[in-house]
Tab-separated table of C-alpha atoms in Angstrom:
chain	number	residue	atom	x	y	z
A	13	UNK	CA	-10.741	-15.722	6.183
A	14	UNK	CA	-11.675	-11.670	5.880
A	15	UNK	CA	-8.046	-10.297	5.890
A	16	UNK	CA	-8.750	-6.625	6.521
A	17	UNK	CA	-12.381	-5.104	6.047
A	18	UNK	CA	-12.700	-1.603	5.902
A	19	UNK	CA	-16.169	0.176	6.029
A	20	UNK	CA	-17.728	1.719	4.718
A	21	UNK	CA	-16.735	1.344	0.939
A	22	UNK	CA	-17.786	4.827	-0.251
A	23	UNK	CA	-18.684	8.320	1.518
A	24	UNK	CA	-19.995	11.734	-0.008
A	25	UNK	CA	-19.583	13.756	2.939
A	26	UNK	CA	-20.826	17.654	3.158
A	27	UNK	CA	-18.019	19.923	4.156
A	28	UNK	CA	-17.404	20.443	7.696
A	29	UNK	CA	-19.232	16.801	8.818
A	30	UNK	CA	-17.497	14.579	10.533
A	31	UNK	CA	-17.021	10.523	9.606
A	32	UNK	CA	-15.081	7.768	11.038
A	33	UNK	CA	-13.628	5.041	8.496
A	34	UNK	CA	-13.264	1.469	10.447
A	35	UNK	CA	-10.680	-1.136	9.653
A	36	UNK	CA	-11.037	-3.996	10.875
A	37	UNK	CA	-8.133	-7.217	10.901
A	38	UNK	CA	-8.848	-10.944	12.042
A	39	UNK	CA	-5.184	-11.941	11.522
A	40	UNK	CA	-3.695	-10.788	15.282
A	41	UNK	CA	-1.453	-8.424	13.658
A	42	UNK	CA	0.183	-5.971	15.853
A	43	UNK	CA	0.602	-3.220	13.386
A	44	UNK	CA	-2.033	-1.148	11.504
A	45	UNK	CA	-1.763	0.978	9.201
A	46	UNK	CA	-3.975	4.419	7.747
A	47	UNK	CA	-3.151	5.651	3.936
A	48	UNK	CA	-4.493	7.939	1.597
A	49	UNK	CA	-4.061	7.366	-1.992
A	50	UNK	CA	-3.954	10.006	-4.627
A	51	UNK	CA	-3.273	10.622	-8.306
A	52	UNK	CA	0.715	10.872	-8.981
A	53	UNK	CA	1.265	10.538	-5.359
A	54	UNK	CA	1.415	7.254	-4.510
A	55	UNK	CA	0.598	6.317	-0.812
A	56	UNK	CA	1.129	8.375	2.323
A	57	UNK	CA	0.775	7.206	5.718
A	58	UNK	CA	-1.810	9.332	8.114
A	59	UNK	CA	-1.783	7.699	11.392
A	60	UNK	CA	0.223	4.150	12.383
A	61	UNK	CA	-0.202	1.968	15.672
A	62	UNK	CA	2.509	-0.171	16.705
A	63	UNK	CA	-0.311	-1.941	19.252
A	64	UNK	CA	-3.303	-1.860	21.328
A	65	UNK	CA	-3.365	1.239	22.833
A	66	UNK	CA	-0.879	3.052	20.861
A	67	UNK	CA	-0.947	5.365	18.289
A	68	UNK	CA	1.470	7.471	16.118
A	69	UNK	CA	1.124	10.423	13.285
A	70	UNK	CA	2.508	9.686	9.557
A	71	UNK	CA	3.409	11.993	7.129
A	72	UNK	CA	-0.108	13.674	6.569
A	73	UNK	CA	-2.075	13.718	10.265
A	74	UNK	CA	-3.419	16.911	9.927
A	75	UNK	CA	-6.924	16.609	9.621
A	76	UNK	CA	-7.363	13.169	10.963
A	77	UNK	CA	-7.529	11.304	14.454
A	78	UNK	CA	-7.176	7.721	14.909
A	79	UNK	CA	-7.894	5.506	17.792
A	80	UNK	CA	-6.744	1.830	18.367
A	81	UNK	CA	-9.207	0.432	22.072
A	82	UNK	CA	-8.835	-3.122	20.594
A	83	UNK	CA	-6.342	-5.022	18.839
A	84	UNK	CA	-8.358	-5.928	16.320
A	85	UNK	CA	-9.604	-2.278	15.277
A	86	UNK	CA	-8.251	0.912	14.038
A	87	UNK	CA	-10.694	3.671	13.622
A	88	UNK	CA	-9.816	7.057	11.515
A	89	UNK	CA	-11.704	9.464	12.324
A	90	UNK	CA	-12.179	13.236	10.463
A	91	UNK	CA	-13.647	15.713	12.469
A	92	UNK	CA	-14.469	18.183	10.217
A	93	UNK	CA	-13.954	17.140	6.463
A	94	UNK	CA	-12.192	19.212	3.957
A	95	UNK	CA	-12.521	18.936	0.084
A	96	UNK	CA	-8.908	18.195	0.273
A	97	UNK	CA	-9.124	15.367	1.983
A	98	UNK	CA	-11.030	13.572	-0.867
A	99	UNK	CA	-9.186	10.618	-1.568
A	100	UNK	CA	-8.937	6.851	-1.524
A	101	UNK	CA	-8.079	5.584	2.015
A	102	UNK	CA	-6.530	2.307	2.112
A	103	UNK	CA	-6.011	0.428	5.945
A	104	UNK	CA	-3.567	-2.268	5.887
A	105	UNK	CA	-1.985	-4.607	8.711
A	106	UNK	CA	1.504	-6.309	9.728
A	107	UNK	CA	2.433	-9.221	11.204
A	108	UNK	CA	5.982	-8.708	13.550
A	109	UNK	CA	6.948	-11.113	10.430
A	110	UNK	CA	6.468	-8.173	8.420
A	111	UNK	CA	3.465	-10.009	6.049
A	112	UNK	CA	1.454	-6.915	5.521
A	113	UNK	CA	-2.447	-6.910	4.281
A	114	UNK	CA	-4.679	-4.098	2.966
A	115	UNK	CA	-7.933	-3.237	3.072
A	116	UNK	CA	-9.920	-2.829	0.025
A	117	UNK	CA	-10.388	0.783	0.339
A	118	UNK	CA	-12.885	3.508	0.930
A	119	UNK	CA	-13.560	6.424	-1.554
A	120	UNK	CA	-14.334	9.255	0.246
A	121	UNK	CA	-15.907	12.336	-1.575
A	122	UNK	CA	-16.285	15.874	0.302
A	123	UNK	CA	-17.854	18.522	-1.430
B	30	UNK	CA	12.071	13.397	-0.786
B	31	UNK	CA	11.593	10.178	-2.012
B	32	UNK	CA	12.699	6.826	-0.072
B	33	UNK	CA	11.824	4.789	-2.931
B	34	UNK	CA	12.020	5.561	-6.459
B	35	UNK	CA	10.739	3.163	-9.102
B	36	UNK	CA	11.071	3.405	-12.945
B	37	UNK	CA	9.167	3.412	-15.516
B	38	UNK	CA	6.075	5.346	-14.308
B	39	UNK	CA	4.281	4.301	-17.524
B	40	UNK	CA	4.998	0.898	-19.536
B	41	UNK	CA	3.392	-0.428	-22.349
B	42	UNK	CA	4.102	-3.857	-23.781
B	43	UNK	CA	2.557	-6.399	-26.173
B	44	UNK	CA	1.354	-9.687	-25.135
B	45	UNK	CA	4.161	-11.956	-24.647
B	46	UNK	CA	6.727	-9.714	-23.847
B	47	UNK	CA	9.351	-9.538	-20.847
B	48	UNK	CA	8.724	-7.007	-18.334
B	49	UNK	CA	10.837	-5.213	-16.310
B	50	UNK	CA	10.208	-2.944	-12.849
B	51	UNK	CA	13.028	-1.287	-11.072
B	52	UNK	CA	12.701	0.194	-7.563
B	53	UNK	CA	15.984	1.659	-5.840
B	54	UNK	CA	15.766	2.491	-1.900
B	55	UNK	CA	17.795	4.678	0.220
B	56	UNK	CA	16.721	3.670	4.213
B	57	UNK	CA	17.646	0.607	5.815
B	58	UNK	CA	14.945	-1.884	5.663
B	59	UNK	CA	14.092	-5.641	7.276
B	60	UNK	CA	12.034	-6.588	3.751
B	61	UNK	CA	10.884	-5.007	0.745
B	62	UNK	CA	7.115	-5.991	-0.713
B	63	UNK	CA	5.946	-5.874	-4.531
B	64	UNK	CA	2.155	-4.648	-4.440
B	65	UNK	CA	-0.167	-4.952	-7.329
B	66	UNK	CA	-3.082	-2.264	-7.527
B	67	UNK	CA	-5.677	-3.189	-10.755
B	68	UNK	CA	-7.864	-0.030	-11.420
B	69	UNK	CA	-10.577	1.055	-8.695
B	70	UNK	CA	-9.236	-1.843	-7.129
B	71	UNK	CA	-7.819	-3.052	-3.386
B	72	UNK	CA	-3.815	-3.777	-2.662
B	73	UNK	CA	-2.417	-7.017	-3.052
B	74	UNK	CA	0.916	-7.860	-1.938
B	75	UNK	CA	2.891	-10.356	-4.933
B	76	UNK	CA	5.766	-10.865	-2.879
B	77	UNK	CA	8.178	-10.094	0.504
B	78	UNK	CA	11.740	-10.006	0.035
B	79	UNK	CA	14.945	-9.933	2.358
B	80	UNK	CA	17.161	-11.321	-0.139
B	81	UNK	CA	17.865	-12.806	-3.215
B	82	UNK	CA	15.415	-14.205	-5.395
B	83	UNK	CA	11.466	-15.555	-5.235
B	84	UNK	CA	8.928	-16.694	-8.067
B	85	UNK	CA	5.218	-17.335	-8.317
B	86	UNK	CA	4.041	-18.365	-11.488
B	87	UNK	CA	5.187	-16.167	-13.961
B	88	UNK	CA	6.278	-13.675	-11.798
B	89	UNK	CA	10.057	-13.124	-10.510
B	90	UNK	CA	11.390	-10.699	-8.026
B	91	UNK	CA	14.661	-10.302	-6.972
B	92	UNK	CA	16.599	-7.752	-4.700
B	93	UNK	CA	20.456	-6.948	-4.227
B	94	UNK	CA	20.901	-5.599	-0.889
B	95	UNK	CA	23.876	-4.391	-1.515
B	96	UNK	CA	23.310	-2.199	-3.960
B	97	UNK	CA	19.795	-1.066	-2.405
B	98	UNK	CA	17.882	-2.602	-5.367
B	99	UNK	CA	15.124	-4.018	-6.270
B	100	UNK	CA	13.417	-6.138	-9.962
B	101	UNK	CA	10.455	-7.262	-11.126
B	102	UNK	CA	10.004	-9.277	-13.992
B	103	UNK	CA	6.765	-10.219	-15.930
B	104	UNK	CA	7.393	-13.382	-18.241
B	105	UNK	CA	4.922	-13.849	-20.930
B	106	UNK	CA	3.064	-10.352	-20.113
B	107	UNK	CA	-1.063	-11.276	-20.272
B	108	UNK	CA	-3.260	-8.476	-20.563
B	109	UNK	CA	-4.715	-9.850	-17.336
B	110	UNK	CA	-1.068	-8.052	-15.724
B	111	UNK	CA	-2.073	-4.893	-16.835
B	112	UNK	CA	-2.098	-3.090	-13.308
B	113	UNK	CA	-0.022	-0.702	-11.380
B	114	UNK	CA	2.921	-2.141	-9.225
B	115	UNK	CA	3.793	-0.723	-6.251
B	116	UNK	CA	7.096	-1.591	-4.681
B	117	UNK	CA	7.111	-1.097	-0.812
B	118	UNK	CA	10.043	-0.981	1.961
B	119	UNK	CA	9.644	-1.667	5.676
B	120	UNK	CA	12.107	0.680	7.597
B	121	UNK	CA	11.560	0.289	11.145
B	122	UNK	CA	7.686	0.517	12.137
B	123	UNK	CA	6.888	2.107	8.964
B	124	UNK	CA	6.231	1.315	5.280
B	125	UNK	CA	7.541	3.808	2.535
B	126	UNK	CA	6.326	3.558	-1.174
B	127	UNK	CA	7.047	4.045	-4.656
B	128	UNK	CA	4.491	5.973	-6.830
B	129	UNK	CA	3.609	2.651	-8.614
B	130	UNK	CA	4.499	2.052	-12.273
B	131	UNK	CA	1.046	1.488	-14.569
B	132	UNK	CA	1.147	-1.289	-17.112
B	133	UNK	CA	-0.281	-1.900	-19.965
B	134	UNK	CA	-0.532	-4.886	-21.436
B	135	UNK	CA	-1.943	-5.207	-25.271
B	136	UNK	CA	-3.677	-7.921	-26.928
């Protein structure tokens, strides 16, 4: 009964290394979702897959790569981390139902 | 531009008050979610809507379509409430958010 797992939970990473967040969903949903989460902004949607296979940018892709081999996994990856992308990053997952589940988070720090 | 807007940002209230939450959309959307966020904490959805009215506990949400609207009301605020709602639209493939209105609740 996991829901959505993301991992890991929280990352200092250097400037310029690279990192890939995993999301992980046991419910069969078709849809997953990448966020970031800051102060006063509420959240804003990175990368999206509609399915297996497919991906699709959000608002704020810049930065980021995503890749979605199995139904059951949605990887974001950074290849080269900014401070400015310092943030909470939240996965979450939908059902065709629309039911939608999130991840508890990571915290990712770049200095 | 924002495709939700919700209102208050801020709220305080004492224990055992009625709460309010407002959240007004402007896209089309097949449901509309309340989302609770308690500090340093994960996302958990309170409720899906599509129309009209739903309650869990002491929590009631309602939503006019019509008028692209959206309530939700605390009964007999705890200070175990004291989080920030989110409220959440699905348009399409996508979700679009509110900035989340942080509550207070006071002993």
């Amino acid at each position: 009964n996991a829901g959505v797992t993301q991992t890991p939970k929280f990352r200092v990473l250097k400037t310029g290394q690279s990192m890939t967040l995993l999301c992980a969903q046991d419910m069969n949903h078709e849809y997953m979702y990448w966020y970031r989460q800051d102060p006063g902004m509420g959240l804003r949607l990175i990368h999206y897959s509609v399915g297996e296979g497919t991906t699709a940018k959000g608002e704020v892709p810049d930065g980021y790569n995503v890749s979605r081999l199995k139904k059951q996994n949605f990887l974001l990856g950074l290849e080269s981390a900014a401070p400015s992308q310092t943030s909470v990053y939240f996965c979450a997952s939908s059902s065709l139902d629309r039911v939608v589940t999130f991840g508890s988070g990571t915290r990712l720090t770049v200095v | 531009k924002n495709e939700v807007e919700q209102s208050p940002q801020n709220l305080t209230a004492q224990e055992g008050e009625f709460i309010t939450i407002n959240c007004s959309y402007s896209v089309g959307i097949s449901a509309l979610h309340w989302l609770q966020q308690h500090p340093g904490g994960g996302i958990v959805s309170l409720f899906m809507l599509s129309s009209g009215k739903k309650k869990h506990g002491r929590l009631i949400a309602t939503i006019n379509i019509q008028e692209k609207h959206s309530s939700l009301h605390i009964t007999a605020s705890h200070p175990r409430d004291s989080a920030v709602y989110i409220c959440a639209v699905r348009g399409g493939n996508q979700f679009y958010f509110g900035t989340g209105t942080s509550l207070t609740v006071i002993p």
